[in-house]
Amino acid sequence: MQNTLIIIGISVVLLIQIVIFYYIYTTNSRIRDVAKTLTHQYNLIVKIQSVLKNKSATNAVAENAEMIYQDLLQNLIPIMAAIDVMPRNTNEHPLWRALGGIMDEYAKNPFALEKLRRCIKLDAEVARSVDNYMNRADGFLNHLTTTDPDGILAATFTDGLLGQSLTFFAQAKQLAAQTNE
């Protein structure tokens, strides 16, 4: 009988050890699952934070867009006066009307490039306005490119009137630097 009690005791101890090992194993697998979940959530939080930073920067640009537009427009006014171009007659923002007027004039009359080249060459104020406009517009486009995660907004500006005007002014500036008049 004593042997039976010893065997039962050993069996109970073994059963308790098996149950303890099972709980330890299941607890460890749960901890691994929690660790995987936390790692995945941390990576998602980092991605969300990055997107929010970019959106915040883009939103700051959008909030300050009017100041940026006015600054660009102030540099366009002397250029438009020098090459005798009127803004478009539309309901757009004055910057886009001014840029549209310049690009429309160039599309109708390629001599507008020559007029601008001469003005850059002969009038320091026009040359300074072109430089200021190009620097500010290029800085604006670079900022949009770095902060726009999907590139849609930056592409809209680059492919639109802003990018076209930068190309136009760069051509005129390059021609003015090459010619001797």
Tab-separated table of N, CA and C in Angstrom:
chain	number	residue	atom	x	y	z
A	1	MET	N	0.801	-1.177	0.000
A	1	MET	CA	0.000	0.000	0.000
A	1	MET	C	0.858	1.259	0.000
A	2	GLN	N	1.936	1.142	0.696
A	2	GLN	CA	2.855	2.262	0.733
A	2	GLN	C	3.453	2.503	-0.655
A	3	ASN	N	3.731	1.438	-1.389
A	3	ASN	CA	4.254	1.583	-2.755
A	3	ASN	C	3.206	2.247	-3.658
A	4	THR	N	1.966	1.909	-3.427
A	4	THR	CA	0.906	2.494	-4.229
A	4	THR	C	0.799	3.993	-3.952
A	5	LEU	N	0.930	4.347	-2.663
A	5	LEU	CA	0.882	5.774	-2.313
A	5	LEU	C	2.073	6.518	-2.908
A	6	ILE	N	3.205	5.901	-2.938
A	6	ILE	CA	4.396	6.534	-3.518
A	6	ILE	C	4.178	6.716	-5.023
A	7	ILE	N	3.647	5.689	-5.668
A	7	ILE	CA	3.403	5.778	-7.117
A	7	ILE	C	2.354	6.844	-7.395
A	8	ILE	N	1.323	6.899	-6.588
A	8	ILE	CA	0.286	7.924	-6.779
A	8	ILE	C	0.889	9.314	-6.544
A	9	GLY	N	1.719	9.444	-5.520
A	9	GLY	CA	2.381	10.731	-5.229
A	9	GLY	C	3.273	11.169	-6.378
A	10	ILE	N	4.058	10.213	-6.871
A	10	ILE	CA	4.948	10.527	-8.003
A	10	ILE	C	4.114	10.888	-9.233
A	11	SER	N	3.020	10.169	-9.438
A	11	SER	CA	2.141	10.454	-10.582
A	11	SER	C	1.528	11.844	-10.461
A	12	VAL	N	1.094	12.192	-9.241
A	12	VAL	CA	0.514	13.528	-9.019
A	12	VAL	C	1.576	14.599	-9.252
A	13	VAL	N	2.767	14.393	-8.761
A	13	VAL	CA	3.860	15.359	-8.957
A	13	VAL	C	4.180	15.483	-10.446
A	14	LEU	N	4.244	14.350	-11.162
A	14	LEU	CA	4.504	14.390	-12.604
A	14	LEU	C	3.376	15.103	-13.347
A	15	LEU	N	2.159	14.836	-12.944
A	15	LEU	CA	1.015	15.491	-13.576
A	15	LEU	C	1.058	17.001	-13.332
A	16	ILE	N	1.384	17.375	-12.104
A	16	ILE	CA	1.510	18.812	-11.781
A	16	ILE	C	2.641	19.432	-12.593
A	17	GLN	N	3.760	18.738	-12.748
A	17	GLN	CA	4.875	19.252	-13.548
A	17	GLN	C	4.478	19.394	-15.014
A	18	ILE	N	3.727	18.434	-15.531
A	18	ILE	CA	3.279	18.512	-16.927
A	18	ILE	C	2.356	19.715	-17.105
A	19	VAL	N	1.453	19.913	-16.151
A	19	VAL	CA	0.544	21.059	-16.213
A	19	VAL	C	1.332	22.364	-16.132
A	20	ILE	N	2.314	22.420	-15.255
A	20	ILE	CA	3.155	23.623	-15.113
A	20	ILE	C	3.923	23.873	-16.407
A	21	PHE	N	4.523	22.836	-17.002
A	21	PHE	CA	5.246	23.000	-18.272
A	21	PHE	C	4.300	23.474	-19.380
A	22	TYR	N	3.072	22.958	-19.396
A	22	TYR	CA	2.085	23.381	-20.395
A	22	TYR	C	1.772	24.869	-20.221
A	23	TYR	N	1.545	25.298	-18.984
A	23	TYR	CA	1.264	26.713	-18.738
A	23	TYR	C	2.458	27.593	-19.092
A	24	ILE	N	3.647	27.124	-18.783
A	24	ILE	CA	4.859	27.886	-19.139
A	24	ILE	C	4.970	27.996	-20.656
A	25	TYR	N	4.735	26.900	-21.366
A	25	TYR	CA	4.810	26.910	-22.828
A	25	TYR	C	3.761	27.847	-23.426
A	26	THR	N	2.519	27.743	-22.969
A	26	THR	CA	1.466	28.615	-23.512
A	26	THR	C	1.716	30.071	-23.157
A	27	THR	N	2.232	30.326	-21.968
A	27	THR	CA	2.547	31.703	-21.581
A	27	THR	C	3.666	32.257	-22.453
A	28	ASN	N	4.691	31.466	-22.707
A	28	ASN	CA	5.780	31.914	-23.574
A	28	ASN	C	5.290	32.187	-24.999
A	29	SER	N	4.405	31.341	-25.525
A	29	SER	CA	3.898	31.569	-26.874
A	29	SER	C	3.026	32.824	-26.906
A	30	ARG	N	2.278	33.070	-25.841
A	30	ARG	CA	1.482	34.309	-25.766
A	30	ARG	C	2.391	35.528	-25.699
A	31	ILE	N	3.464	35.416	-24.921
A	31	ILE	CA	4.413	36.537	-24.820
A	31	ILE	C	5.051	36.807	-26.183
A	32	ARG	N	5.402	35.743	-26.923
A	32	ARG	CA	5.955	35.922	-28.268
A	32	ARG	C	4.944	36.613	-29.181
A	33	ASP	N	3.681	36.198	-29.109
A	33	ASP	CA	2.630	36.818	-29.920
A	33	ASP	C	2.450	38.292	-29.556
A	34	VAL	N	2.467	38.568	-28.260
A	34	VAL	CA	2.345	39.963	-27.815
A	34	VAL	C	3.543	40.778	-28.296
A	35	ALA	N	4.731	40.198	-28.218
A	35	ALA	CA	5.933	40.901	-28.683
A	35	ALA	C	5.838	41.190	-30.185
A	36	LYS	N	5.367	40.209	-30.973
A	36	LYS	CA	5.188	40.432	-32.416
A	36	LYS	C	4.172	41.537	-32.669
A	37	THR	N	3.072	41.499	-31.942
A	37	THR	CA	2.026	42.510	-32.098
A	37	THR	C	2.550	43.893	-31.731
A	38	LEU	N	3.266	43.981	-30.622
A	38	LEU	CA	3.819	45.274	-30.204
A	38	LEU	C	4.843	45.798	-31.209
A	39	THR	N	5.661	44.925	-31.753
A	39	THR	CA	6.632	45.339	-32.761
A	39	THR	C	5.916	45.858	-34.000
A	40	HIS	N	4.886	45.133	-34.423
A	40	HIS	CA	4.111	45.559	-35.584
A	40	HIS	C	3.429	46.905	-35.317
A	41	GLN	N	2.849	47.068	-34.129
A	41	GLN	CA	2.198	48.325	-33.778
A	41	GLN	C	3.202	49.465	-33.694
A	42	TYR	N	4.383	49.197	-33.159
A	42	TYR	CA	5.418	50.226	-33.092
A	42	TYR	C	5.806	50.680	-34.497
A	43	ASN	N	6.003	49.713	-35.409
A	43	ASN	CA	6.346	50.068	-36.788
A	43	ASN	C	5.237	50.883	-37.440
A	44	LEU	N	3.978	50.529	-37.169
A	44	LEU	CA	2.859	51.308	-37.701
A	44	LEU	C	2.844	52.723	-37.139
A	45	ILE	N	3.123	52.852	-35.854
A	45	ILE	CA	3.153	54.177	-35.230
A	45	ILE	C	4.256	55.026	-35.853
A	46	VAL	N	5.409	54.436	-36.115
A	46	VAL	CA	6.504	55.173	-36.750
A	46	VAL	C	6.087	55.640	-38.148
A	47	LYS	N	5.424	54.753	-38.911
A	47	LYS	CA	4.948	55.135	-40.243
A	47	LYS	C	3.904	56.243	-40.162
A	48	ILE	N	2.972	56.110	-39.240
A	48	ILE	CA	1.938	57.130	-39.073
A	48	ILE	C	2.562	58.456	-38.690
A	49	GLN	N	3.542	58.416	-37.801
A	49	GLN	CA	4.219	59.633	-37.382
A	49	GLN	C	4.910	60.294	-38.573
A	50	SER	N	5.543	59.514	-39.410
A	50	SER	CA	6.206	60.048	-40.592
A	50	SER	C	5.202	60.692	-41.542
A	51	VAL	N	4.094	60.006	-41.771
A	51	VAL	CA	3.058	60.552	-42.652
A	51	VAL	C	2.489	61.838	-42.064
A	52	LEU	N	2.247	61.849	-40.757
A	52	LEU	CA	1.698	63.048	-40.126
A	52	LEU	C	2.675	64.215	-40.193
A	53	LYS	N	3.964	63.937	-40.037
A	53	LYS	CA	4.963	65.006	-40.168
A	53	LYS	C	4.918	65.587	-41.574
A	54	ASN	N	4.862	64.707	-42.580
A	54	ASN	CA	4.796	65.176	-43.959
A	54	ASN	C	3.511	65.950	-44.215
A	55	LYS	N	2.397	65.433	-43.719
A	55	LYS	CA	1.125	66.133	-43.898
A	55	LYS	C	1.144	67.468	-43.164
A	56	SER	N	1.750	67.488	-41.995
A	56	SER	CA	1.848	68.726	-41.239
A	56	SER	C	2.650	69.759	-42.012
A	57	ALA	N	3.755	69.322	-42.590
A	57	ALA	CA	4.571	70.237	-43.384
A	57	ALA	C	3.803	70.699	-44.618
A	58	THR	N	3.083	69.779	-45.260
A	58	THR	CA	2.294	70.148	-46.435
A	58	THR	C	1.174	71.097	-46.030
A	59	ASN	N	0.539	70.834	-44.897
A	59	ASN	CA	-0.518	71.720	-44.421
A	59	ASN	C	0.032	73.104	-44.090
A	60	ALA	N	1.238	73.157	-43.534
A	60	ALA	CA	1.861	74.447	-43.248
A	60	ALA	C	2.086	75.210	-44.542
A	61	VAL	N	2.497	74.497	-45.585
A	61	VAL	CA	2.680	75.149	-46.882
A	61	VAL	C	1.342	75.659	-47.395
A	62	ALA	N	0.304	74.837	-47.271
A	62	ALA	CA	-1.021	75.250	-47.748
A	62	ALA	C	-1.521	76.461	-46.965
A	63	GLU	N	-1.284	76.461	-45.655
A	63	GLU	CA	-1.714	77.594	-44.837
A	63	GLU	C	-0.944	78.860	-45.203
A	64	ASN	N	0.305	78.706	-45.567
A	64	ASN	CA	1.131	79.852	-45.928
A	64	ASN	C	1.142	80.110	-47.427
A	65	ALA	N	0.310	79.402	-48.163
A	65	ALA	CA	0.311	79.518	-49.617
A	65	ALA	C	0.037	80.947	-50.068
A	66	GLU	N	-0.862	81.627	-49.403
A	66	GLU	CA	-1.186	82.994	-49.827
A	66	GLU	C	0.034	83.900	-49.723
A	67	MET	N	0.807	83.759	-48.644
A	67	MET	CA	2.031	84.567	-48.518
A	67	MET	C	3.020	84.203	-49.613
A	68	ILE	N	3.150	82.911	-49.893
A	68	ILE	CA	4.069	82.463	-50.936
A	68	ILE	C	3.613	82.994	-52.288
A	69	TYR	N	2.319	82.883	-52.567
A	69	TYR	CA	1.773	83.367	-53.838
A	69	TYR	C	1.999	84.871	-53.993
A	70	GLN	N	1.753	85.626	-52.920
A	70	GLN	CA	1.939	87.079	-52.986
A	70	GLN	C	3.402	87.436	-53.224
A	71	ASP	N	4.285	86.701	-52.578
A	71	ASP	CA	5.714	86.936	-52.780
A	71	ASP	C	6.101	86.679	-54.231
A	72	LEU	N	5.630	85.576	-54.787
A	72	LEU	CA	5.919	85.269	-56.195
A	72	LEU	C	5.316	86.320	-57.109
A	73	LEU	N	4.092	86.738	-56.815
A	73	LEU	CA	3.416	87.739	-57.646
A	73	LEU	C	4.160	89.069	-57.624
A	74	GLN	N	4.672	89.453	-56.467
A	74	GLN	CA	5.415	90.716	-56.369
A	74	GLN	C	6.649	90.720	-57.265
A	75	ASN	N	7.226	89.553	-57.468
A	75	ASN	CA	8.381	89.471	-58.359
A	75	ASN	C	7.963	89.416	-59.820
A	76	LEU	N	6.734	88.987	-60.097
A	76	LEU	CA	6.257	88.906	-61.486
A	76	LEU	C	5.821	90.259	-62.031
A	77	ILE	N	5.332	91.131	-61.190
A	77	ILE	CA	4.770	92.408	-61.656
A	77	ILE	C	5.783	93.214	-62.479
A	78	PRO	N	7.021	93.438	-62.001
A	78	PRO	CA	7.965	94.198	-62.835
A	78	PRO	C	8.338	93.467	-64.132
A	79	ILE	N	8.338	92.150	-64.081
A	79	ILE	CA	8.665	91.372	-65.287
A	79	ILE	C	7.557	91.560	-66.320
A	80	MET	N	6.317	91.444	-65.884
A	80	MET	CA	5.186	91.608	-66.797
A	80	MET	C	5.153	93.006	-67.393
A	81	ALA	N	5.455	94.010	-66.572
A	81	ALA	CA	5.463	95.389	-67.071
A	81	ALA	C	6.568	95.571	-68.109
A	82	ALA	N	7.715	94.956	-67.867
A	82	ALA	CA	8.848	95.127	-68.785
A	82	ALA	C	8.598	94.467	-70.136
A	83	ILE	N	7.927	93.322	-70.138
A	83	ILE	CA	7.705	92.633	-71.423
A	83	ILE	C	6.301	92.906	-71.972
A	84	ASP	N	5.582	93.821	-71.302
A	84	ASP	CA	4.275	94.284	-71.751
A	84	ASP	C	3.281	93.140	-71.914
A	85	VAL	N	3.052	92.413	-70.818
A	85	VAL	CA	2.107	91.295	-70.798
A	85	VAL	C	1.031	91.594	-69.763
A	86	MET	N	-0.194	91.323	-70.138
A	86	MET	CA	-1.325	91.497	-69.225
A	86	MET	C	-1.716	90.133	-68.649
A	87	PRO	N	-2.231	90.124	-67.419
A	87	PRO	CA	-2.680	88.844	-66.854
A	87	PRO	C	-3.931	88.337	-67.576
A	88	ARG	N	-4.183	87.057	-67.404
A	88	ARG	CA	-5.413	86.475	-67.950
A	88	ARG	C	-6.627	87.162	-67.326
A	89	ASN	N	-7.709	87.173	-68.056
A	89	ASN	CA	-8.942	87.743	-67.539
A	89	ASN	C	-9.839	86.603	-67.062
A	90	THR	N	-9.485	86.019	-65.907
A	90	THR	CA	-10.229	84.890	-65.339
A	90	THR	C	-10.476	85.144	-63.865
A	91	ASN	N	-11.129	84.207	-63.218
A	91	ASN	CA	-11.421	84.314	-61.785
A	91	ASN	C	-10.378	83.617	-60.922
A	92	GLU	N	-9.247	83.269	-61.491
A	92	GLU	CA	-8.196	82.575	-60.749
A	92	GLU	C	-7.522	83.532	-59.770
A	93	HIS	N	-6.644	82.960	-58.965
A	93	HIS	CA	-5.810	83.764	-58.078
A	93	HIS	C	-4.938	84.669	-58.948
A	94	PRO	N	-4.634	85.888	-58.509
A	94	PRO	CA	-3.814	86.799	-59.332
A	94	PRO	C	-2.474	86.201	-59.781
A	95	LEU	N	-1.864	85.344	-58.958
A	95	LEU	CA	-0.599	84.718	-59.367
A	95	LEU	C	-0.816	83.856	-60.597
A	96	TRP	N	-1.862	83.037	-60.579
A	96	TRP	CA	-2.109	82.140	-61.704
A	96	TRP	C	-2.569	82.916	-62.935
A	97	ARG	N	-3.274	84.028	-62.726
A	97	ARG	CA	-3.643	84.879	-63.867
A	97	ARG	C	-2.397	85.494	-64.492
A	98	ALA	N	-1.480	85.952	-63.643
A	98	ALA	CA	-0.244	86.555	-64.148
A	98	ALA	C	0.597	85.523	-64.901
A	99	LEU	N	0.793	84.362	-64.279
A	99	LEU	CA	1.575	83.306	-64.938
A	99	LEU	C	0.888	82.848	-66.220
A	100	GLY	N	-0.428	82.727	-66.175
A	100	GLY	CA	-1.178	82.348	-67.372
A	100	GLY	C	-1.017	83.371	-68.476
A	101	GLY	N	-1.047	84.658	-68.118
A	101	GLY	CA	-0.846	85.717	-69.120
A	101	GLY	C	0.521	85.620	-69.775
A	102	ILE	N	1.545	85.382	-68.963
A	102	ILE	CA	2.913	85.259	-69.503
A	102	ILE	C	3.011	84.052	-70.425
A	103	MET	N	2.519	82.912	-69.959
A	103	MET	CA	2.635	81.687	-70.760
A	103	MET	C	1.743	81.744	-72.001
A	104	ASP	N	0.571	82.394	-71.906
A	104	ASP	CA	-0.286	82.570	-73.081
A	104	ASP	C	0.398	83.448	-74.121
A	105	GLU	N	1.031	84.513	-73.648
A	105	GLU	CA	1.735	85.420	-74.574
A	105	GLU	C	2.880	84.682	-75.263
A	106	TYR	N	3.608	83.891	-74.518
A	106	TYR	CA	4.706	83.116	-75.103
A	106	TYR	C	4.185	82.099	-76.120
A	107	ALA	N	3.033	81.483	-75.813
A	107	ALA	CA	2.447	80.507	-76.747
A	107	ALA	C	2.003	81.194	-78.042
A	108	LYS	N	1.467	82.418	-77.931
A	108	LYS	CA	1.028	83.163	-79.123
A	108	LYS	C	2.197	83.763	-79.873
A	109	ASN	N	3.183	84.220	-79.128
A	109	ASN	CA	4.271	84.990	-79.720
A	109	ASN	C	5.601	84.564	-79.097
A	110	PRO	N	6.334	83.676	-79.739
A	110	PRO	CA	7.619	83.236	-79.180
A	110	PRO	C	8.628	84.376	-79.009
A	111	PHE	N	8.362	85.536	-79.625
A	111	PHE	CA	9.246	86.697	-79.459
A	111	PHE	C	9.228	87.187	-78.010
A	112	ALA	N	8.247	86.764	-77.213
A	112	ALA	CA	8.191	87.145	-75.797
A	112	ALA	C	9.452	86.677	-75.068
A	113	LEU	N	9.995	85.535	-75.472
A	113	LEU	CA	11.238	85.047	-74.876
A	113	LEU	C	12.379	86.015	-75.174
A	114	GLU	N	12.433	86.509	-76.400
A	114	GLU	CA	13.463	87.476	-76.780
A	114	GLU	C	13.292	88.786	-76.015
A	115	LYS	N	12.051	89.232	-75.854
A	115	LYS	CA	11.787	90.457	-75.082
A	115	LYS	C	12.286	90.292	-73.648
A	116	LEU	N	11.980	89.153	-73.056
A	116	LEU	CA	12.421	88.911	-71.689
A	116	LEU	C	13.940	88.817	-71.618
A	117	ARG	N	14.557	88.181	-72.593
A	117	ARG	CA	16.024	88.085	-72.624
A	117	ARG	C	16.650	89.474	-72.626
A	118	ARG	N	16.120	90.355	-73.483
A	118	ARG	CA	16.645	91.729	-73.558
A	118	ARG	C	16.452	92.470	-72.243
A	119	CYS	N	15.285	92.303	-71.644
A	119	CYS	CA	15.014	92.981	-70.377
A	119	CYS	C	15.951	92.491	-69.275
A	120	ILE	N	16.196	91.195	-69.244
A	120	ILE	CA	17.128	90.652	-68.251
A	120	ILE	C	18.515	91.225	-68.474
A	121	LYS	N	18.907	91.316	-69.739
A	121	LYS	CA	20.244	91.788	-70.095
A	121	LYS	C	20.415	93.281	-69.790
A	122	LEU	N	19.364	94.072	-70.056
A	122	LEU	CA	19.501	95.525	-69.992
A	122	LEU	C	18.956	96.166	-68.712
A	123	ASP	N	18.083	95.492	-67.990
A	123	ASP	CA	17.440	96.086	-66.825
A	123	ASP	C	17.756	95.250	-65.583
A	124	ALA	N	18.546	95.816	-64.695
A	124	ALA	CA	18.965	95.093	-63.494
A	124	ALA	C	17.775	94.754	-62.597
A	125	GLU	N	16.758	95.617	-62.572
A	125	GLU	CA	15.572	95.345	-61.751
A	125	GLU	C	14.821	94.118	-62.259
A	126	VAL	N	14.682	93.995	-63.560
A	126	VAL	CA	14.016	92.826	-64.136
A	126	VAL	C	14.854	91.579	-63.865
A	127	ALA	N	16.155	91.688	-64.051
A	127	ALA	CA	17.038	90.544	-63.788
A	127	ALA	C	16.924	90.101	-62.333
A	128	ARG	N	16.878	91.057	-61.415
A	128	ARG	CA	16.748	90.735	-59.990
A	128	ARG	C	15.383	90.094	-59.707
A	129	SER	N	14.337	90.617	-60.331
A	129	SER	CA	12.997	90.041	-60.142
A	129	SER	C	12.931	88.612	-60.671
A	130	VAL	N	13.554	88.369	-61.822
A	130	VAL	CA	13.580	87.013	-62.384
A	130	VAL	C	14.334	86.080	-61.446
A	131	ASP	N	15.485	86.530	-60.955
A	131	ASP	CA	16.266	85.704	-60.022
A	131	ASP	C	15.470	85.406	-58.753
A	132	ASN	N	14.856	86.441	-58.178
A	132	ASN	CA	14.071	86.257	-56.956
A	132	ASN	C	12.909	85.297	-57.194
A	133	TYR	N	12.195	85.498	-58.302
A	133	TYR	CA	11.068	84.629	-58.615
A	133	TYR	C	11.538	83.189	-58.762
A	134	MET	N	12.597	82.980	-59.519
A	134	MET	CA	13.087	81.619	-59.756
A	134	MET	C	13.543	80.959	-58.460
A	135	ASN	N	14.252	81.695	-57.623
A	135	ASN	CA	14.733	81.133	-56.349
A	135	ASN	C	13.570	80.753	-55.439
A	136	ARG	N	12.602	81.654	-55.326
A	136	ARG	CA	11.467	81.385	-54.438
A	136	ARG	C	10.575	80.273	-54.989
A	137	ALA	N	10.309	80.299	-56.280
A	137	ALA	CA	9.467	79.254	-56.878
A	137	ALA	C	10.162	77.901	-56.796
A	138	ASP	N	11.461	77.879	-57.054
A	138	ASP	CA	12.211	76.621	-56.972
A	138	ASP	C	12.241	76.112	-55.531
A	139	GLY	N	12.435	77.000	-54.576
A	139	GLY	CA	12.410	76.612	-53.161
A	139	GLY	C	11.053	76.060	-52.758
A	140	PHE	N	9.992	76.699	-53.239
A	140	PHE	CA	8.636	76.233	-52.962
A	140	PHE	C	8.424	74.840	-53.540
A	141	LEU	N	8.839	74.631	-54.776
A	141	LEU	CA	8.685	73.314	-55.415
A	141	LEU	C	9.530	72.254	-54.706
A	142	ASN	N	10.747	72.598	-54.313
A	142	ASN	CA	11.587	71.645	-53.581
A	142	ASN	C	10.957	71.269	-52.243
A	143	HIS	N	10.399	72.262	-51.553
A	143	HIS	CA	9.736	71.983	-50.275
A	143	HIS	C	8.536	71.065	-50.486
A	144	LEU	N	7.759	71.339	-51.516
A	144	LEU	CA	6.610	70.474	-51.809
A	144	LEU	C	7.063	69.061	-52.138
A	145	THR	N	8.123	68.952	-52.905
A	145	THR	CA	8.617	67.633	-53.309
A	145	THR	C	9.069	66.821	-52.105
A	146	THR	N	9.719	67.460	-51.150
A	146	THR	CA	10.219	66.719	-49.981
A	146	THR	C	9.129	66.416	-48.975
A	147	THR	N	8.062	67.225	-48.938
A	147	THR	CA	7.036	67.007	-47.919
A	147	THR	C	5.795	66.304	-48.435
A	148	ASP	N	5.657	66.182	-49.731
A	148	ASP	CA	4.464	65.553	-50.304
A	148	ASP	C	4.725	64.062	-50.453
A	149	PRO	N	4.140	63.214	-49.578
A	149	PRO	CA	4.476	61.794	-49.586
A	149	PRO	C	4.126	61.072	-50.884
A	150	ASP	N	3.019	61.443	-51.513
A	150	ASP	CA	2.648	60.736	-52.741
A	150	ASP	C	3.005	61.514	-54.000
A	151	GLY	N	3.463	62.747	-53.871
A	151	GLY	CA	3.957	63.515	-55.003
A	151	GLY	C	2.891	64.140	-55.880
A	152	ILE	N	1.621	63.987	-55.538
A	152	ILE	CA	0.553	64.514	-56.388
A	152	ILE	C	0.565	66.037	-56.396
A	153	LEU	N	0.645	66.641	-55.217
A	153	LEU	CA	0.624	68.099	-55.123
A	153	LEU	C	1.846	68.704	-55.800
A	154	ALA	N	3.005	68.151	-55.532
A	154	ALA	CA	4.235	68.664	-56.144
A	154	ALA	C	4.189	68.536	-57.660
A	155	ALA	N	3.697	67.410	-58.155
A	155	ALA	CA	3.608	67.208	-59.606
A	155	ALA	C	2.642	68.200	-60.238
A	156	THR	N	1.564	68.522	-59.532
A	156	THR	CA	0.597	69.491	-60.047
A	156	THR	C	1.257	70.848	-60.249
A	157	PHE	N	2.049	71.281	-59.282
A	157	PHE	CA	2.719	72.569	-59.408
A	157	PHE	C	3.849	72.514	-60.432
A	158	THR	N	4.615	71.437	-60.409
A	158	THR	CA	5.754	71.317	-61.321
A	158	THR	C	5.311	71.248	-62.777
A	159	ASP	N	4.243	70.496	-63.042
A	159	ASP	CA	3.751	70.350	-64.412
A	159	ASP	C	2.860	71.505	-64.840
A	160	GLY	N	2.422	72.317	-63.888
A	160	GLY	CA	1.509	73.414	-64.191
A	160	GLY	C	2.241	74.697	-64.544
A	161	LEU	N	1.544	75.803	-64.340
A	161	LEU	CA	2.080	77.113	-64.717
A	161	LEU	C	3.366	77.470	-63.981
A	162	LEU	N	3.472	77.038	-62.730
A	162	LEU	CA	4.680	77.367	-61.965
A	162	LEU	C	5.912	76.723	-62.593
A	163	GLY	N	5.827	75.449	-62.906
A	163	GLY	CA	6.954	74.757	-63.540
A	163	GLY	C	7.234	75.283	-64.944
A	164	GLN	N	6.175	75.564	-65.703
A	164	GLN	CA	6.348	76.102	-67.057
A	164	GLN	C	7.022	77.464	-67.014
A	165	SER	N	6.608	78.294	-66.047
A	165	SER	CA	7.209	79.632	-65.956
A	165	SER	C	8.677	79.538	-65.560
A	166	LEU	N	9.015	78.599	-64.685
A	166	LEU	CA	10.429	78.427	-64.319
A	166	LEU	C	11.263	78.045	-65.539
A	167	THR	N	10.729	77.174	-66.372
A	167	THR	CA	11.438	76.786	-67.594
A	167	THR	C	11.600	77.985	-68.517
A	168	PHE	N	10.535	78.748	-68.687
A	168	PHE	CA	10.550	79.937	-69.549
A	168	PHE	C	11.587	80.948	-69.061
A	169	PHE	N	11.560	81.251	-67.753
A	169	PHE	CA	12.506	82.225	-67.203
A	169	PHE	C	13.938	81.698	-67.257
A	170	ALA	N	14.110	80.419	-67.041
A	170	ALA	CA	15.461	79.839	-67.103
A	170	ALA	C	16.021	79.941	-68.523
A	171	GLN	N	15.173	79.702	-69.518
A	171	GLN	CA	15.629	79.837	-70.914
A	171	GLN	C	16.030	81.271	-71.206
A	172	ALA	N	15.194	82.217	-70.807
A	172	ALA	CA	15.502	83.630	-71.064
A	172	ALA	C	16.776	84.051	-70.342
A	173	LYS	N	16.932	83.601	-69.124
A	173	LYS	CA	18.121	83.946	-68.337
A	173	LYS	C	19.379	83.344	-68.972
A	174	GLN	N	19.261	82.104	-69.430
A	174	GLN	CA	20.399	81.449	-70.073
A	174	GLN	C	20.767	82.160	-71.370
A	175	LEU	N	19.769	82.535	-72.162
A	175	LEU	CA	20.036	83.268	-73.400
A	175	LEU	C	20.670	84.630	-73.119
A	176	ALA	N	20.204	85.292	-72.054
A	176	ALA	CA	20.768	86.596	-71.699
A	176	ALA	C	22.221	86.465	-71.270
A	177	ALA	N	22.563	85.386	-70.631
A	177	ALA	CA	23.934	85.186	-70.177
A	177	ALA	C	24.864	84.841	-71.349
A	178	GLN	N	24.313	84.229	-72.417
A	178	GLN	CA	25.125	83.807	-73.542
A	178	GLN	C	25.378	84.912	-74.569
A	179	THR	N	24.449	85.830	-74.716
A	179	THR	CA	24.539	86.813	-75.794
A	179	THR	C	25.282	88.065	-75.357
A	180	ASN	N	25.868	88.721	-76.309
A	180	ASN	CA	26.536	90.007	-76.083
A	180	ASN	C	25.753	91.067	-76.827
A	181	GLU	N	25.074	91.928	-76.077
A	181	GLU	CA	24.314	92.999	-76.715
A	181	GLU	C	24.671	94.308	-76.108
